[in-house]
PDB file of C-alpha atoms in Angstrom:
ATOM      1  CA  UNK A   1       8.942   6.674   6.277  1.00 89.00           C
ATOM      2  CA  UNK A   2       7.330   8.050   3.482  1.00 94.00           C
ATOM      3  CA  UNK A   3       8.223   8.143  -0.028  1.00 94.00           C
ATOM      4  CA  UNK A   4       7.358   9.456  -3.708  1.00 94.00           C
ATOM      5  CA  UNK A   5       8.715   7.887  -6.523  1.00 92.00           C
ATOM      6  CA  UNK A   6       8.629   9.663 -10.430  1.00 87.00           C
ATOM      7  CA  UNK A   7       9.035   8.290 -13.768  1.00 82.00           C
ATOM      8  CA  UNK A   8      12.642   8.600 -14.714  1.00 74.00           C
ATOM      9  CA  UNK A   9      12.608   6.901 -18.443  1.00 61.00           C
ATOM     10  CA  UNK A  10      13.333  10.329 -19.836  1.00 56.00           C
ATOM     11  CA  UNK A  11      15.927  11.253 -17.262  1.00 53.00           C
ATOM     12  CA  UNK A  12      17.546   7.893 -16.931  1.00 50.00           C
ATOM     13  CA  UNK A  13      17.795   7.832 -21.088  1.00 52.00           C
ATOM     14  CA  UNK A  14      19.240  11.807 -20.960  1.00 49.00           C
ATOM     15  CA  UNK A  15      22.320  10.976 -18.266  1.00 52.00           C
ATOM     16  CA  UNK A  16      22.964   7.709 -20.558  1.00 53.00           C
ATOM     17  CA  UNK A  17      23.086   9.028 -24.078  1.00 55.00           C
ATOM     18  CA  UNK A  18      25.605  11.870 -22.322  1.00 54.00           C
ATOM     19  CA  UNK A  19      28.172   9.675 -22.214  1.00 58.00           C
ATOM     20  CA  UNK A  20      28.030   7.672 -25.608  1.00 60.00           C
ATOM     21  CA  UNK A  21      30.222  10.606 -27.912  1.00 60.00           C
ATOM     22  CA  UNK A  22      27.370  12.749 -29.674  1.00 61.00           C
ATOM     23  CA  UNK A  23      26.186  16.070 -29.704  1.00 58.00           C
ATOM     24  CA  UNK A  24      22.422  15.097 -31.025  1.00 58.00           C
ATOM     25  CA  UNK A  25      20.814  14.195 -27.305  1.00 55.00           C
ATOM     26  CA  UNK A  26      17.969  15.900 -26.855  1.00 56.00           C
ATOM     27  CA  UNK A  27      16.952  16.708 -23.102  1.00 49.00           C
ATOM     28  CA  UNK A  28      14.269  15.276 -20.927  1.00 48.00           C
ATOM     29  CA  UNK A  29      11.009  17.008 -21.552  1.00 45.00           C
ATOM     30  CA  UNK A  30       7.981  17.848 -18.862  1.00 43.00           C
ATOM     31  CA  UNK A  31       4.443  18.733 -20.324  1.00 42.00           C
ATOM     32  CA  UNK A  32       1.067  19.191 -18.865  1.00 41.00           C
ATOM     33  CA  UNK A  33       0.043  16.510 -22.059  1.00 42.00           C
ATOM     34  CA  UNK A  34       1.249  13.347 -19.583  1.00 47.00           C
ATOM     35  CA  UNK A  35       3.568  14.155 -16.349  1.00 53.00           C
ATOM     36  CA  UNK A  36       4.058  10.373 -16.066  1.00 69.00           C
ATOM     37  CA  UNK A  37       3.551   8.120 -13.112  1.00 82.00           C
ATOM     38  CA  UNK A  38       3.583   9.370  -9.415  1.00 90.00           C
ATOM     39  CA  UNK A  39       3.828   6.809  -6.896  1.00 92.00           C
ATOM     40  CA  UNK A  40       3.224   7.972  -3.035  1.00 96.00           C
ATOM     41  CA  UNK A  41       4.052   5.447   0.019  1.00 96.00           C
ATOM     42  CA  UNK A  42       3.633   5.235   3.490  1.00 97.00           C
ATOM     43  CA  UNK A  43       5.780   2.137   5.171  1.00 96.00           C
ATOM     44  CA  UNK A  44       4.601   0.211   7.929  1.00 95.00           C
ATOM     45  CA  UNK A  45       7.042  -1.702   8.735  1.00 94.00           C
ATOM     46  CA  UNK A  46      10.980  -1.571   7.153  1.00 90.00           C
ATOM     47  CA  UNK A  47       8.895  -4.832   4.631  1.00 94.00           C
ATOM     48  CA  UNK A  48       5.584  -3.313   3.915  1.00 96.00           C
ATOM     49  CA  UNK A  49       4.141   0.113   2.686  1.00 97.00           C
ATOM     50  CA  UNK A  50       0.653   1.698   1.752  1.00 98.00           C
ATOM     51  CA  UNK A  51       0.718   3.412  -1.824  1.00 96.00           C
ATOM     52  CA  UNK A  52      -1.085   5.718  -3.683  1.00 96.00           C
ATOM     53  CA  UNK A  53      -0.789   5.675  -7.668  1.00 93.00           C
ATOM     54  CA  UNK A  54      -1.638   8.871 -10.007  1.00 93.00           C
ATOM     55  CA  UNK A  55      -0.869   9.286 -13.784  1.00 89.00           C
ATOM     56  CA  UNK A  56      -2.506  12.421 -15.549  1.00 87.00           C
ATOM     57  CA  UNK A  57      -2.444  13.787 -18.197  1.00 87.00           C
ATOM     58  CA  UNK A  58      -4.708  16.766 -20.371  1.00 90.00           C
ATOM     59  CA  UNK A  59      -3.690  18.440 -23.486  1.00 90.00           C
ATOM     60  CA  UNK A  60      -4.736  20.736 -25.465  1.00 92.00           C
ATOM     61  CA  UNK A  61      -3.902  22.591 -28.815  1.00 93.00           C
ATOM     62  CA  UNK A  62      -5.309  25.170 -31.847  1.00 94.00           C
ATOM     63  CA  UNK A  63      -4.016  25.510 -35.652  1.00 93.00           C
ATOM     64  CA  UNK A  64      -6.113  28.513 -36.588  1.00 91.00           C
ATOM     65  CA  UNK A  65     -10.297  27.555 -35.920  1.00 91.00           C
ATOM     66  CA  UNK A  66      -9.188  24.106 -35.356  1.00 95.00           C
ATOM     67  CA  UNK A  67      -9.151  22.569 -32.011  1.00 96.00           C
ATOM     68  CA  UNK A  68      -8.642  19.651 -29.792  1.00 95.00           C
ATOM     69  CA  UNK A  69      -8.266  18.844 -26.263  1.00 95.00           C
ATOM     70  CA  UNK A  70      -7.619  15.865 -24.367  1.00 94.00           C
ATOM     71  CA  UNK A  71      -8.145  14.159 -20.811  1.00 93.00           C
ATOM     72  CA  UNK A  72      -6.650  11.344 -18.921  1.00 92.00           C
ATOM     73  CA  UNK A  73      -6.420  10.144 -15.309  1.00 93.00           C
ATOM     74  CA  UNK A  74      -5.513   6.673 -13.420  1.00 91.00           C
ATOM     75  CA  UNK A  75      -5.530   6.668  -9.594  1.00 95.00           C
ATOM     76  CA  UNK A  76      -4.424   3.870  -7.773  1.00 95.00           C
ATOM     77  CA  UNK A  77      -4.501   2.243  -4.580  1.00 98.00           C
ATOM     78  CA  UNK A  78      -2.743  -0.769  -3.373  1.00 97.00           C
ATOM     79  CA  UNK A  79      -0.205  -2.307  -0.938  1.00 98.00           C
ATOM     80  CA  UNK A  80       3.490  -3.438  -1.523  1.00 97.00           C
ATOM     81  CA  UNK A  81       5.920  -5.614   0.377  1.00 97.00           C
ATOM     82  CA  UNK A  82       9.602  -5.876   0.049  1.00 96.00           C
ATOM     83  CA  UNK A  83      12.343  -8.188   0.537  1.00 95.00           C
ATOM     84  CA  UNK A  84      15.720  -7.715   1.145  1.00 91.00           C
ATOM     85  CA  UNK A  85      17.865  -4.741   3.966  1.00 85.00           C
ATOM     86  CA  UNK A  86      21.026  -3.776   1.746  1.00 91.00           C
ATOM     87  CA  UNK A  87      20.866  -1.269  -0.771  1.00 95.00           C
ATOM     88  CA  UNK A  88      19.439  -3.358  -3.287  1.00 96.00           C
ATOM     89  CA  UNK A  89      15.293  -4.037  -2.485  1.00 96.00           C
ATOM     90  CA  UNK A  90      13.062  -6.051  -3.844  1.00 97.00           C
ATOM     91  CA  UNK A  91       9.642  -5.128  -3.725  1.00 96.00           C
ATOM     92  CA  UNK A  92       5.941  -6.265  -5.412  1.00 97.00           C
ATOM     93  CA  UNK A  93       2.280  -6.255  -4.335  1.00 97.00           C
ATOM     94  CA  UNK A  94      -0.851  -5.238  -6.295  1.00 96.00           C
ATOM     95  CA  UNK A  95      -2.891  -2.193  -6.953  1.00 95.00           C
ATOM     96  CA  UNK A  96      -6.683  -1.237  -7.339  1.00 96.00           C
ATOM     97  CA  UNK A  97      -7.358   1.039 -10.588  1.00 94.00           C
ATOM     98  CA  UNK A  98      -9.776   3.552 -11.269  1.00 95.00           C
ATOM     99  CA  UNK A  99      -9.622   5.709 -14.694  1.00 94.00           C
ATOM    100  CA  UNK A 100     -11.250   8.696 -16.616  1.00 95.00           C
ATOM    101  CA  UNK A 101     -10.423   9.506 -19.702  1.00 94.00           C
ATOM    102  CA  UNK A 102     -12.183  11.408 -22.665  1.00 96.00           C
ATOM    103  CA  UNK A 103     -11.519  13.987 -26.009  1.00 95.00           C
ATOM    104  CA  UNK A 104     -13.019  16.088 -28.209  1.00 97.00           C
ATOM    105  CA  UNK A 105     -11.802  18.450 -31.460  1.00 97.00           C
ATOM    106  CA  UNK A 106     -13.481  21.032 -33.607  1.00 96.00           C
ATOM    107  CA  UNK A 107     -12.916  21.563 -37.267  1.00 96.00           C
ATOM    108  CA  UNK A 108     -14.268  24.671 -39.179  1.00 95.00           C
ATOM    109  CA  UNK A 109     -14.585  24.442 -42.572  1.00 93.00           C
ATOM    110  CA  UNK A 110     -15.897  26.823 -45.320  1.00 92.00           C
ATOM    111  CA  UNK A 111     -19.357  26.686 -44.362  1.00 92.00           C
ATOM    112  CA  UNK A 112     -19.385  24.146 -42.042  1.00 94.00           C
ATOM    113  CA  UNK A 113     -18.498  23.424 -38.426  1.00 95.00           C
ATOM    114  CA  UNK A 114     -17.562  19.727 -37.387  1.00 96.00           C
ATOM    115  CA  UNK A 115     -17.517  19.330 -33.501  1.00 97.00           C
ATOM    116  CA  UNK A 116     -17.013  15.779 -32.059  1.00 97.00           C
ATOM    117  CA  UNK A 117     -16.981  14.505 -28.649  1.00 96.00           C
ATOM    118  CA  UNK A 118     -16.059  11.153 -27.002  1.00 95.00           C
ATOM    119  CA  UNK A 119     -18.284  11.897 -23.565  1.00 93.00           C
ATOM    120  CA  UNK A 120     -16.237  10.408 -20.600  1.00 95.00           C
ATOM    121  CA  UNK A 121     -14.576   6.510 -20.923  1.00 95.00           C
ATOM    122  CA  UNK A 122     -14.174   5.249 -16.856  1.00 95.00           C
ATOM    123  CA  UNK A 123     -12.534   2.279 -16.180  1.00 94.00           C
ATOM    124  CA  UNK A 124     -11.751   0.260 -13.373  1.00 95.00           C
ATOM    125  CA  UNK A 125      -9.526  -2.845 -12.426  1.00 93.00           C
ATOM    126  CA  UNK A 126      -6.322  -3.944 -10.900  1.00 93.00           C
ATOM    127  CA  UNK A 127      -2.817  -4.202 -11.269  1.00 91.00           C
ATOM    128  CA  UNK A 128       0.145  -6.384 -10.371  1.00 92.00           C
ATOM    129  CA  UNK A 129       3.771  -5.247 -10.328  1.00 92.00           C
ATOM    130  CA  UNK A 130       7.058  -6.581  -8.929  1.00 93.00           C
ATOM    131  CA  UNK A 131      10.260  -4.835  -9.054  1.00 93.00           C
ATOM    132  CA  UNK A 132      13.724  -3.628  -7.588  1.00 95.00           C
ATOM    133  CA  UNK A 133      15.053  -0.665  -6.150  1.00 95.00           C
ATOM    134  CA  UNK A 134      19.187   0.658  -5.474  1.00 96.00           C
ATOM    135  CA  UNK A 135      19.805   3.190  -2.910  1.00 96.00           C
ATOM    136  CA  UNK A 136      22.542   5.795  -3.827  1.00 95.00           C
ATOM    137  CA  UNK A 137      22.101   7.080  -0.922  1.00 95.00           C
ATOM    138  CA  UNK A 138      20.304   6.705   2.539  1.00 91.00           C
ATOM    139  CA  UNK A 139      17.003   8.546   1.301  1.00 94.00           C
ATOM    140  CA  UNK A 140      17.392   8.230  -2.775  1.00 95.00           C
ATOM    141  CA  UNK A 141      17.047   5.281  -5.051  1.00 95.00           C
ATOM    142  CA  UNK A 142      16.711   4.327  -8.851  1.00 93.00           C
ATOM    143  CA  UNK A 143      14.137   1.491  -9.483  1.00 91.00           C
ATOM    144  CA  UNK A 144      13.007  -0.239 -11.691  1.00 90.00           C
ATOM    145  CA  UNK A 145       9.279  -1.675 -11.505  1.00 88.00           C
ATOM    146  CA  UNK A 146       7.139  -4.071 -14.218  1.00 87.00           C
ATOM    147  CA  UNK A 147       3.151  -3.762 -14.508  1.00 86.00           C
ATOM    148  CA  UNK A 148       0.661  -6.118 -15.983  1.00 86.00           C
ATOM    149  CA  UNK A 149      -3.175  -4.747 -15.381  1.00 87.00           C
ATOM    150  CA  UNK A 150      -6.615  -6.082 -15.734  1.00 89.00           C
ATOM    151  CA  UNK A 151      -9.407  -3.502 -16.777  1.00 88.00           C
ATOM    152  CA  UNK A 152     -12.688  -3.324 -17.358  1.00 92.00           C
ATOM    153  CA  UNK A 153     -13.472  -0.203 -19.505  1.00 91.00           C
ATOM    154  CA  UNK A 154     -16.934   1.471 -20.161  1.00 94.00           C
ATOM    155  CA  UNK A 155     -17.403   4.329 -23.090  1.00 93.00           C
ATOM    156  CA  UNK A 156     -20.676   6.172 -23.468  1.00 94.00           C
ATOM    157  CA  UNK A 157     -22.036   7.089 -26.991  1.00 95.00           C
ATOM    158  CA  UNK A 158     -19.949   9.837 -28.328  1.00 96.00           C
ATOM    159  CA  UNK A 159     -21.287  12.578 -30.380  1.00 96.00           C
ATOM    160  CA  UNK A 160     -20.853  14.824 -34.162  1.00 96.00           C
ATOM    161  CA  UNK A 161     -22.141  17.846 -34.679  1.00 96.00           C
ATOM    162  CA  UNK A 162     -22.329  19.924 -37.854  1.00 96.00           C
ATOM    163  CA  UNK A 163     -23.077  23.262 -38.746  1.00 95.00           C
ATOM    164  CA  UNK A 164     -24.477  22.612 -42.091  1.00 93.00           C
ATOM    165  CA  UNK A 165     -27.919  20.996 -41.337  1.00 91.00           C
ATOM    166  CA  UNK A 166     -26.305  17.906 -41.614  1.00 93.00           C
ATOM    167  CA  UNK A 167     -27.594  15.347 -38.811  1.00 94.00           C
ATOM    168  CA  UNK A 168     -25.962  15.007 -35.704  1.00 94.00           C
ATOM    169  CA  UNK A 169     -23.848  11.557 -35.276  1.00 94.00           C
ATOM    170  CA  UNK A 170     -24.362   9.307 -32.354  1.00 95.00           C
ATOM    171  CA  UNK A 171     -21.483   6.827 -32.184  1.00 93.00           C
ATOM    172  CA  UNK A 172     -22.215   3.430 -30.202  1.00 92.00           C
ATOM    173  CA  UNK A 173     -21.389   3.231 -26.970  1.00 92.00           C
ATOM    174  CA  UNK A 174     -19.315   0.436 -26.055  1.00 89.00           C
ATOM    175  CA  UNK A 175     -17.396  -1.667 -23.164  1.00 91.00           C
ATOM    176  CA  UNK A 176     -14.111  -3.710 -23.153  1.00 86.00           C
ATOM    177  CA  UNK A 177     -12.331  -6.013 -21.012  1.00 83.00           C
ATOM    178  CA  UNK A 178      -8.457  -6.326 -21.358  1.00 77.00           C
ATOM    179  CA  UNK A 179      -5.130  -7.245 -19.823  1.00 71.00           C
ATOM    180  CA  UNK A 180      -2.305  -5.077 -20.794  1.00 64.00           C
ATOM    181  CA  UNK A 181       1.438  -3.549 -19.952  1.00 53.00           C
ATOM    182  CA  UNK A 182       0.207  -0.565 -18.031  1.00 51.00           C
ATOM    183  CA  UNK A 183       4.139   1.015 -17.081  1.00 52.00           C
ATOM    184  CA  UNK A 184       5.956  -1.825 -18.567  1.00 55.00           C
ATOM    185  CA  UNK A 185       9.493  -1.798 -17.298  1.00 60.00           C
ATOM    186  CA  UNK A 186       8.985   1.758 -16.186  1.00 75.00           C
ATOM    187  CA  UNK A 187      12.296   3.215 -14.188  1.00 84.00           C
ATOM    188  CA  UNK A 188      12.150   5.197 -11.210  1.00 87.00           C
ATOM    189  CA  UNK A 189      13.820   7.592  -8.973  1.00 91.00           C
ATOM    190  CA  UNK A 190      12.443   7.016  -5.403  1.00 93.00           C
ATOM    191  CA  UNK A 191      13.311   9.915  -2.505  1.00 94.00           C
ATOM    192  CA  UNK A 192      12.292   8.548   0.937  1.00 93.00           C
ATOM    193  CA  UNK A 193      11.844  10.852   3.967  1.00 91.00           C
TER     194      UNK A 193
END
Protein backbone atom coordinates (compact mmCIF):
# COMPACT_ATOMS: atom_id res chain seq x y z
CA UNK A 1 0.00 0.00 0.00
CA UNK A 2 0.73 3.43 -0.21
CA UNK A 3 -0.41 6.27 1.72
CA UNK A 4 -0.41 10.24 2.22
CA UNK A 5 -1.29 11.64 5.30
CA UNK A 6 -2.20 15.81 5.77
CA UNK A 7 -2.32 18.00 8.67
CA UNK A 8 -5.83 18.03 9.95
CA UNK A 9 -5.45 20.52 13.18
CA UNK A 10 -7.54 23.02 11.29
CA UNK A 11 -10.08 20.54 10.03
CA UNK A 12 -10.25 18.38 13.08
CA UNK A 13 -10.79 21.88 15.27
CA UNK A 14 -13.64 23.12 12.39
CA UNK A 15 -15.93 19.65 12.64
CA UNK A 16 -15.46 20.05 16.64
CA UNK A 17 -16.36 23.63 17.35
CA UNK A 18 -19.63 22.70 14.90
CA UNK A 19 -21.14 21.00 17.40
CA UNK A 20 -20.52 23.10 20.68
CA UNK A 21 -23.84 25.80 20.08
CA UNK A 22 -22.18 28.98 18.36
CA UNK A 23 -22.36 30.75 15.32
CA UNK A 24 -18.63 32.43 15.65
CA UNK A 25 -16.51 29.24 14.06
CA UNK A 26 -14.51 30.32 11.61
CA UNK A 27 -13.58 27.69 8.78
CA UNK A 28 -10.39 25.87 8.08
CA UNK A 29 -8.10 28.00 6.01
CA UNK A 30 -5.42 26.81 3.09
CA UNK A 31 -2.62 29.36 2.05
CA UNK A 32 0.43 29.17 -0.05
CA UNK A 33 2.14 31.03 3.42
CA UNK A 34 2.44 27.21 5.13
CA UNK A 35 0.26 24.17 3.55
CA UNK A 36 1.28 22.16 6.64
CA UNK A 37 2.85 18.76 6.86
CA UNK A 38 2.64 16.10 4.01
CA UNK A 39 3.59 12.75 4.92
CA UNK A 40 4.02 10.07 1.88
CA UNK A 41 4.47 6.13 2.66
CA UNK A 42 5.21 3.14 0.99
CA UNK A 43 4.56 -0.20 3.32
CA UNK A 44 6.60 -3.12 3.17
CA UNK A 45 5.15 -5.27 5.05
CA UNK A 46 1.35 -4.85 6.89
CA UNK A 47 4.31 -3.55 10.19
CA UNK A 48 6.72 -1.43 8.33
CA UNK A 49 6.64 1.49 5.72
CA UNK A 50 9.17 3.87 3.86
CA UNK A 51 8.16 7.69 4.25
CA UNK A 52 8.79 10.76 2.76
CA UNK A 53 8.22 14.11 4.87
CA UNK A 54 7.58 17.73 3.17
CA UNK A 55 6.41 20.98 4.94
CA UNK A 56 6.58 24.28 2.77
CA UNK A 57 5.79 27.14 2.99
CA UNK A 58 6.55 30.89 0.97
CA UNK A 59 4.73 34.05 1.45
CA UNK A 60 4.65 37.02 0.26
CA UNK A 61 2.90 40.51 0.65
CA UNK A 62 2.97 44.61 -0.36
CA UNK A 63 1.34 47.71 1.64
CA UNK A 64 2.04 50.36 -0.97
CA UNK A 65 6.32 50.44 -1.76
CA UNK A 66 6.66 48.17 1.10
CA UNK A 67 7.48 44.60 0.71
CA UNK A 68 8.31 41.29 2.13
CA UNK A 69 8.56 37.80 1.15
CA UNK A 70 9.26 34.70 2.83
CA UNK A 71 10.68 31.02 2.30
CA UNK A 72 10.53 27.79 4.10
CA UNK A 73 11.07 24.09 3.35
CA UNK A 74 11.72 20.72 5.51
CA UNK A 75 12.04 17.41 3.61
CA UNK A 76 12.24 14.35 5.31
CA UNK A 77 13.19 10.90 5.03
CA UNK A 78 12.83 8.10 7.41
CA UNK A 79 11.27 4.68 8.21
CA UNK A 80 8.26 3.75 10.51
CA UNK A 81 7.01 0.54 12.06
CA UNK A 82 3.70 -0.23 13.53
CA UNK A 83 2.10 -2.35 15.98
CA UNK A 84 -1.14 -3.54 16.29
CA UNK A 85 -4.03 -5.24 13.10
CA UNK A 86 -7.49 -3.71 14.35
CA UNK A 87 -8.50 -0.40 13.51
CA UNK A 88 -6.59 1.23 16.04
CA UNK A 89 -2.45 1.30 14.97
CA UNK A 90 0.26 2.17 16.63
CA UNK A 91 3.07 3.35 14.81
CA UNK A 92 6.77 5.26 15.48
CA UNK A 93 10.23 5.27 13.85
CA UNK A 94 12.56 8.21 13.07
CA UNK A 95 13.22 10.62 10.31
CA UNK A 96 16.31 12.33 8.60
CA UNK A 97 15.80 16.30 8.16
CA UNK A 98 17.01 18.60 5.73
CA UNK A 99 15.77 22.45 5.72
CA UNK A 100 15.97 25.83 3.75
CA UNK A 101 14.65 28.63 4.87
CA UNK A 102 15.30 32.47 4.27
CA UNK A 103 13.43 36.30 4.02
CA UNK A 104 13.83 39.50 2.96
CA UNK A 105 11.55 43.02 3.01
CA UNK A 106 11.93 46.42 1.47
CA UNK A 107 10.91 49.67 3.03
CA UNK A 108 10.81 53.02 1.04
CA UNK A 109 10.92 55.93 2.82
CA UNK A 110 10.99 59.67 1.85
CA UNK A 111 14.31 59.67 0.47
CA UNK A 112 15.49 56.57 1.38
CA UNK A 113 15.24 52.91 0.43
CA UNK A 114 15.88 50.17 3.21
CA UNK A 115 16.30 46.63 1.61
CA UNK A 116 17.31 43.71 3.94
CA UNK A 117 18.05 40.21 3.30
CA UNK A 118 18.61 37.09 5.49
CA UNK A 119 20.65 35.02 2.51
CA UNK A 120 19.58 31.29 2.86
CA UNK A 121 19.52 29.45 6.69
CA UNK A 122 19.96 25.29 5.82
CA UNK A 123 19.64 23.00 8.39
CA UNK A 124 19.92 19.49 8.88
CA UNK A 125 19.13 16.76 11.60
CA UNK A 126 16.73 14.15 12.68
CA UNK A 127 13.57 13.46 14.11
CA UNK A 128 11.75 10.98 16.32
CA UNK A 129 7.99 10.50 16.45
CA UNK A 130 5.58 7.88 17.81
CA UNK A 131 1.96 7.92 17.40
CA UNK A 132 -1.57 6.29 16.71
CA UNK A 133 -3.82 5.99 13.97
CA UNK A 134 -8.07 4.92 13.78
CA UNK A 135 -9.40 3.65 10.62
CA UNK A 136 -12.99 4.87 9.76
CA UNK A 137 -12.85 3.03 7.14
CA UNK A 138 -10.77 0.34 5.19
CA UNK A 139 -8.54 3.05 3.33
CA UNK A 140 -9.10 6.33 5.73
CA UNK A 141 -7.84 7.11 9.16
CA UNK A 142 -7.47 10.07 11.73
CA UNK A 143 -4.07 10.04 13.60
CA UNK A 144 -2.54 11.49 15.77
CA UNK A 145 1.45 11.66 15.75
CA UNK A 146 4.12 13.51 18.42
CA UNK A 147 7.65 14.92 17.13
CA UNK A 148 10.73 15.81 19.05
CA UNK A 149 13.78 16.86 16.50
CA UNK A 150 17.43 17.47 16.74
CA UNK A 151 18.93 20.21 14.33
CA UNK A 152 21.83 21.62 13.50
CA UNK A 153 21.18 25.03 11.79
CA UNK A 154 23.68 27.21 9.73
CA UNK A 155 22.78 31.10 8.71
CA UNK A 156 25.06 33.06 6.43
CA UNK A 157 25.67 36.85 7.03
CA UNK A 158 22.59 38.67 6.07
CA UNK A 159 22.61 41.97 4.46
CA UNK A 160 21.04 46.10 4.63
CA UNK A 161 21.03 48.19 2.04
CA UNK A 162 20.15 51.88 1.87
CA UNK A 163 19.49 54.29 -0.63
CA UNK A 164 20.76 57.25 1.15
CA UNK A 165 24.61 56.78 1.07
CA UNK A 166 24.28 55.27 4.21
CA UNK A 167 26.67 52.07 4.52
CA UNK A 168 25.55 48.82 3.74
CA UNK A 169 24.96 46.41 6.96
CA UNK A 170 26.53 43.04 7.20
CA UNK A 171 24.85 41.09 9.99
CA UNK A 172 26.98 38.09 11.56
CA UNK A 173 26.56 35.00 10.36
CA UNK A 174 25.79 32.46 12.80
CA UNK A 175 25.06 28.56 13.64
CA UNK A 176 22.82 26.83 16.28
CA UNK A 177 22.24 23.52 17.62
CA UNK A 178 18.76 22.70 19.19
CA UNK A 179 16.18 20.12 20.16
CA UNK A 180 12.67 21.18 19.71
CA UNK A 181 8.71 20.15 19.15
CA UNK A 182 8.85 20.10 15.40
CA UNK A 183 4.71 18.96 14.80
CA UNK A 184 4.00 18.55 18.40
CA UNK A 185 0.84 16.56 18.79
CA UNK A 186 0.03 17.27 15.19
CA UNK A 187 -3.41 15.33 13.98
CA UNK A 188 -3.79 13.65 10.84
CA UNK A 189 -6.07 12.33 8.27
CA UNK A 190 -4.29 9.34 6.56
CA UNK A 191 -5.97 7.88 3.01
CA UNK A 192 -4.23 4.57 2.12
CA UNK A 193 -4.46 3.06 -1.40
Amino acid sequence: DWSIGFNADGILSYVGNAFNGTNGNNSPSVNATDIGTIVWKRFKTDKNADRITADFGVGSSKNGDNSSSSFNLLVGYGKEWRRGATRLQGFYGADALLGMSSNSNKQVNPGNTIEYKSGMSIGIGGQGFMGAEYFVLPKISIGAQYNYSLIIQSSPKSKTTYTDGTPTLEGNANSSFGLSGVGTASMTINLHF
